[in-house]
Amino acid sequence: MGKGRRGLVGIAMATAVVAATVTVTTAQAQPRGVTDAVRSDCPTVRAKVDRLEGRITPNACAFMQRQITFGELPTGTPPAYGDLGHPRVRAYLDIFDPEATLWEAGGEPQRGRTAIGTSITGSLALAPSLAYRGTDVVADGSTVMFGQWNEVTLKGRTIAYPQIARNVLGDEGRTLQARRYYDRAVLFQDTLPGDAPAPLFAGIADSGEPGAGTPGVLGGEEVPDRLAAWNAEDVDALLARTAGARLSGPGLDTPLTTEAGKRACLERLFATADLHLKAGQVAEGTTTTYVEWYGTASGDMGTGIPFGIVERFGPAGEWELYFDTLPLVADADTIRTLFRKLAS
């Protein structure tokens, strides 16, 4: 891709896209609970996000403040490609440790501030309107799962979408290792409707009666069994733990509440790709848990594709999946062509 296009695959597009039209997620809709009352730990962040839970260290607070600053700061005149001195680029790089790595779906990790900063200059040149706010955030010591609701204009279309920014922090709360979980496929549905690949979960819908039971928040001790279920494509095990939960995920216009609907969604995923995942980070809050699975996917579109999933288990029976469907429905050449067309 040309210089001005590289950044679109970068952090500005780091999303877990549910729909090109705004869809309110459970993290946005749920009211603040008693555990979200004003507290002395990082009150400036609490005032800016929908929900903040977990072990909030001074480093975590410093990170979240920088994350919010970048999301709110207007781009102004877009940066030239590689201009690391642009005010918004500087605010972005302030999030990262000089030796940081940043991984985004379908690619290899970017290493160091020069590579990371260069990527964001391309993104902001293409989509200077990018802005976001914090939604459901869990800090667990040096691990922060930062839920975001992003808005950006592409080809005259305003696209709103959620994202999970997963960060492992070092000194001064700067990110040592970042991974972004999002679905790029939806970027093309309204902007390039004639070229966009068919959505992975097209036609998936509820049928039958809603499931019963209260799933509760996943505990860290359950991670080994949960990981085994994902790698074994054990739909029964995955659903047994989430009976009664509402499943939200990329390409699903509304949450699935019936076992039949959730089963069809998982079976479609497993029929499309073989997943080879490892346990990543876990962030446990008072009412919310995020769990990360990271590895590769293989299928008709390629083998060994860098791939990951974040699951969110929420206080009101939410079960949310964040991952990129694009490399599962389009090969590498097609993806490059789509981004070239989007940037033209």
Tab-separated table of N, CA, C and O in Angstrom, residues 43-103:
chain	number	residue	atom	x	y	z
A	43	PRO	N	-9.977	9.814	39.794
A	43	PRO	CA	-11.312	10.401	39.558
A	43	PRO	C	-11.429	11.086	38.208
A	43	PRO	O	-12.529	11.153	37.653
A	44	THR	N	-10.332	11.606	37.652
A	44	THR	CA	-10.427	12.274	36.352
A	44	THR	C	-10.816	11.291	35.255
A	44	THR	O	-11.536	11.645	34.315
A	45	VAL	N	-10.355	10.038	35.374
A	45	VAL	CA	-10.737	9.023	34.398
A	45	VAL	C	-12.161	8.559	34.650
A	45	VAL	O	-12.949	8.379	33.721
A	46	ARG	N	-12.523	8.350	35.901
A	46	ARG	CA	-13.886	7.916	36.217
A	46	ARG	C	-14.926	8.866	35.631
A	46	ARG	O	-16.019	8.454	35.230
A	47	ALA	N	-14.588	10.142	35.593
A	47	ALA	CA	-15.521	11.129	35.067
A	47	ALA	C	-15.650	11.061	33.548
A	47	ALA	O	-16.595	11.620	32.983
A	48	LYS	N	-14.727	10.374	32.887
A	48	LYS	CA	-14.687	10.369	31.430
A	48	LYS	C	-15.178	9.068	30.803
A	48	LYS	O	-15.439	9.031	29.594
A	49	VAL	N	-15.263	7.979	31.566
A	49	VAL	CA	-15.614	6.685	30.995
A	49	VAL	C	-16.947	6.215	31.571
A	49	VAL	O	-17.396	6.695	32.608
A	50	ASP	N	-17.565	5.251	30.884
A	50	ASP	CA	-18.849	4.737	31.350
A	50	ASP	C	-18.719	3.932	32.630
A	50	ASP	O	-19.579	3.985	33.509
A	51	ARG	N	-17.665	3.140	32.709
A	51	ARG	CA	-17.478	2.276	33.873
A	51	ARG	C	-15.991	2.005	34.038
A	51	ARG	O	-15.286	1.728	33.064
A	52	LEU	N	-15.501	2.075	35.266
A	52	LEU	CA	-14.102	1.793	35.568
A	52	LEU	C	-14.039	0.896	36.793
A	52	LEU	O	-14.577	1.233	37.849
A	53	GLU	N	-13.380	-0.254	36.623
A	53	GLU	CA	-13.271	-1.225	37.708
A	53	GLU	C	-11.843	-1.750	37.789
A	53	GLU	O	-11.034	-1.551	36.893
A	54	GLY	N	-11.572	-2.459	38.894
A	54	GLY	CA	-10.322	-3.198	39.010
A	54	GLY	C	-9.337	-2.601	39.987
A	54	GLY	O	-9.665	-1.747	40.810
A	55	ARG	N	-8.087	-3.104	39.903
A	55	ARG	CA	-6.980	-2.616	40.736
A	55	ARG	C	-6.313	-1.466	39.982
A	55	ARG	O	-5.528	-1.676	39.069
A	56	ILE	N	-6.630	-0.267	40.386
A	56	ILE	CA	-6.211	0.914	39.638
A	56	ILE	C	-4.978	1.507	40.311
A	56	ILE	O	-5.065	2.252	41.285
A	57	THR	N	-3.826	1.176	39.786
A	57	THR	CA	-2.564	1.694	40.294
A	57	THR	C	-2.314	3.091	39.734
A	57	THR	O	-2.950	3.507	38.760
A	58	PRO	N	-1.374	3.844	40.311
A	58	PRO	CA	-1.014	5.140	39.723
A	58	PRO	C	-0.567	5.018	38.268
A	58	PRO	O	-0.867	5.894	37.450
A	59	ASN	N	0.139	3.927	37.936
A	59	ASN	CA	0.553	3.746	36.546
A	59	ASN	C	-0.647	3.542	35.630
A	59	ASN	O	-0.695	4.076	34.516
A	60	ALA	N	-1.621	2.745	36.082
A	60	ALA	CA	-2.815	2.540	35.275
A	60	ALA	C	-3.574	3.844	35.075
A	60	ALA	O	-4.076	4.130	33.981
A	61	CYS	N	-3.652	4.644	36.111
A	61	CYS	CA	-4.327	5.933	36.007
A	61	CYS	C	-3.621	6.825	34.991
A	61	CYS	O	-4.267	7.456	34.144
A	62	ALA	N	-2.288	6.878	35.046
A	62	ALA	CA	-1.535	7.708	34.111
A	62	ALA	C	-1.749	7.248	32.675
A	62	ALA	O	-1.912	8.067	31.761
A	63	PHE	N	-1.752	5.919	32.468
A	63	PHE	CA	-2.010	5.408	31.121
A	63	PHE	C	-3.378	5.836	30.627
A	63	PHE	O	-3.531	6.314	29.490
A	64	MET	N	-4.401	5.640	31.428
A	64	MET	CA	-5.760	5.932	30.992
A	64	MET	C	-5.933	7.421	30.694
A	64	MET	O	-6.650	7.799	29.767
A	65	GLN	N	-5.279	8.280	31.475
A	65	GLN	CA	-5.353	9.710	31.198
A	65	GLN	C	-4.767	10.032	29.827
A	65	GLN	O	-5.333	10.828	29.060
A	66	ARG	N	-3.641	9.398	29.480
A	66	ARG	CA	-3.038	9.628	28.159
A	66	ARG	C	-3.929	9.077	27.048
A	66	ARG	O	-4.051	9.672	25.978
A	67	GLN	N	-4.525	7.918	27.293
A	67	GLN	CA	-5.407	7.309	26.300
A	67	GLN	C	-6.588	8.236	26.010
A	67	GLN	O	-6.976	8.438	24.852
A	68	ILE	N	-7.172	8.783	27.046
A	68	ILE	CA	-8.315	9.683	26.884
A	68	ILE	C	-7.889	10.967	26.190
A	68	ILE	O	-8.609	11.485	25.318
A	69	THR	N	-6.735	11.501	26.544
A	69	THR	CA	-6.246	12.730	25.907
A	69	THR	C	-6.148	12.564	24.400
A	69	THR	O	-6.598	13.430	23.634
A	70	PHE	N	-5.576	11.454	23.939
A	70	PHE	CA	-5.458	11.242	22.504
A	70	PHE	C	-6.832	11.118	21.853
A	70	PHE	O	-7.069	11.659	20.763
A	71	GLY	N	-7.749	10.417	22.500
A	71	GLY	CA	-9.069	10.232	21.918
A	71	GLY	C	-9.845	11.519	21.773
A	71	GLY	O	-10.651	11.661	20.850
A	72	GLU	N	-9.611	12.482	22.664
A	72	GLU	CA	-10.357	13.740	22.650
A	72	GLU	C	-9.691	14.826	21.817
A	72	GLU	O	-10.348	15.774	21.386
A	73	LEU	N	-8.395	14.731	21.583
A	73	LEU	CA	-7.642	15.809	20.949
A	73	LEU	C	-7.976	15.913	19.465
A	73	LEU	O	-7.820	14.941	18.718
A	74	PRO	N	-8.420	17.065	18.980
A	74	PRO	CA	-8.674	17.208	17.537
A	74	PRO	C	-7.369	17.091	16.745
A	74	PRO	O	-6.303	17.516	17.209
A	75	THR	N	-7.460	16.556	15.553
A	75	THR	CA	-6.273	16.403	14.716
A	75	THR	C	-5.826	17.728	14.132
A	75	THR	O	-4.622	17.977	13.980
A	76	GLY	N	-6.769	18.610	13.821
A	76	GLY	CA	-6.402	19.845	13.135
A	76	GLY	C	-5.908	19.530	11.736
A	76	GLY	O	-6.449	18.660	11.045
A	77	THR	N	-4.856	20.216	11.319
A	77	THR	CA	-4.255	19.904	10.029
A	77	THR	C	-3.638	18.515	10.107
A	77	THR	O	-2.806	18.251	10.974
A	78	PRO	N	-4.034	17.604	9.222
A	78	PRO	CA	-3.512	16.236	9.313
A	78	PRO	C	-1.995	16.214	9.182
A	78	PRO	O	-1.405	17.044	8.474
A	79	PRO	N	-1.334	15.279	9.852
A	79	PRO	CA	0.125	15.202	9.759
A	79	PRO	C	0.575	14.697	8.404
A	79	PRO	O	-0.119	13.907	7.750
A	80	ALA	N	1.749	15.147	7.981
A	80	ALA	CA	2.400	14.530	6.838
A	80	ALA	C	2.868	13.145	7.250
A	80	ALA	O	3.115	12.870	8.438
A	81	TYR	N	2.979	12.267	6.270
A	81	TYR	CA	3.409	10.908	6.578
A	81	TYR	C	4.786	10.939	7.242
A	81	TYR	O	5.733	11.539	6.734
A	82	GLY	N	4.882	10.328	8.418
A	82	GLY	CA	6.146	10.262	9.143
A	82	GLY	C	6.443	11.462	10.019
A	82	GLY	O	7.513	11.515	10.643
A	83	ASP	N	5.519	12.429	10.117
A	83	ASP	CA	5.734	13.617	10.943
A	83	ASP	C	5.437	13.293	12.396
A	83	ASP	O	4.306	13.419	12.865
A	84	LEU	N	6.457	12.896	13.124
A	84	LEU	CA	6.276	12.501	14.521
A	84	LEU	C	6.160	13.699	15.455
A	84	LEU	O	5.915	13.532	16.648
A	85	GLY	N	6.350	14.896	14.914
A	85	GLY	CA	6.232	16.098	15.736
A	85	GLY	C	4.856	16.724	15.730
A	85	GLY	O	4.619	17.702	16.445
A	86	HIS	N	3.934	16.181	14.955
A	86	HIS	CA	2.566	16.699	14.935
A	86	HIS	C	1.967	16.577	16.332
A	86	HIS	O	2.162	15.566	17.022
A	87	PRO	N	1.218	17.599	16.817
A	87	PRO	CA	0.713	17.567	18.200
A	87	PRO	C	-0.075	16.309	18.543
A	87	PRO	O	0.093	15.743	19.629
A	88	ARG	N	-0.939	15.874	17.633
A	88	ARG	CA	-1.718	14.692	17.992
A	88	ARG	C	-0.865	13.433	17.940
A	88	ARG	O	-1.089	12.489	18.703
A	89	VAL	N	0.097	13.386	17.053
A	89	VAL	CA	1.014	12.239	17.006
A	89	VAL	C	1.844	12.194	18.291
A	89	VAL	O	2.060	11.112	18.856
A	90	ARG	N	2.289	13.345	18.758
A	90	ARG	CA	3.044	13.372	20.019
A	90	ARG	C	2.185	12.863	21.173
A	90	ARG	O	2.669	12.123	22.042
A	91	ALA	N	0.902	13.266	21.198
A	91	ALA	CA	0.013	12.787	22.260
A	91	ALA	C	-0.160	11.281	22.186
A	91	ALA	O	-0.229	10.597	23.217
A	92	TYR	N	-0.209	10.763	20.992
A	92	TYR	CA	-0.336	9.314	20.812
A	92	TYR	C	0.915	8.595	21.276
A	92	TYR	O	0.848	7.606	22.019
A	93	LEU	N	2.073	9.082	20.867
A	93	LEU	CA	3.320	8.415	21.239
A	93	LEU	C	3.579	8.502	22.735
A	93	LEU	O	4.306	7.664	23.283
A	94	ASP	N	3.000	9.488	23.409
A	94	ASP	CA	3.168	9.602	24.858
A	94	ASP	C	2.544	8.424	25.589
A	94	ASP	O	2.865	8.155	26.749
A	95	ILE	N	1.652	7.686	24.916
A	95	ILE	CA	1.054	6.490	25.511
A	95	ILE	C	2.078	5.369	25.636
A	95	ILE	O	2.012	4.553	26.554
A	96	PHE	N	3.075	5.333	24.731
A	96	PHE	CA	3.938	4.165	24.560
A	96	PHE	C	5.326	4.348	25.161
A	96	PHE	O	5.920	5.423	25.079
A	97	ASP	N	5.840	3.260	25.704
A	97	ASP	CA	7.250	3.174	26.087
A	97	ASP	C	8.108	3.198	24.816
A	97	ASP	O	7.664	2.736	23.763
A	98	PRO	N	9.330	3.737	24.878
A	98	PRO	CA	10.174	3.750	23.671
A	98	PRO	C	10.398	2.376	23.053
A	98	PRO	O	10.626	2.277	21.835
A	99	GLU	N	10.322	1.315	23.851
A	99	GLU	CA	10.555	-0.043	23.334
A	99	GLU	C	9.259	-0.818	23.138
A	99	GLU	O	9.264	-2.042	23.027
A	100	ALA	N	8.149	-0.133	23.056
A	100	ALA	CA	6.837	-0.792	22.998
A	100	ALA	C	6.645	-1.568	21.705
A	100	ALA	O	7.263	-1.286	20.678
A	101	THR	N	5.760	-2.554	21.783
A	101	THR	CA	5.261	-3.235	20.592
A	101	THR	C	3.754	-3.015	20.518
A	101	THR	O	3.073	-2.907	21.548
A	102	LEU	N	3.249	-2.958	19.285
A	102	LEU	CA	1.817	-2.779	19.034
A	102	LEU	C	1.388	-3.780	17.979
A	102	LEU	O	1.904	-3.763	16.859
A	103	TRP	N	0.439	-4.648	18.360
A	103	TRP	CA	-0.100	-5.633	17.409
A	103	TRP	C	-1.538	-5.277	17.082
A	103	TRP	O	-2.317	-4.895	17.953
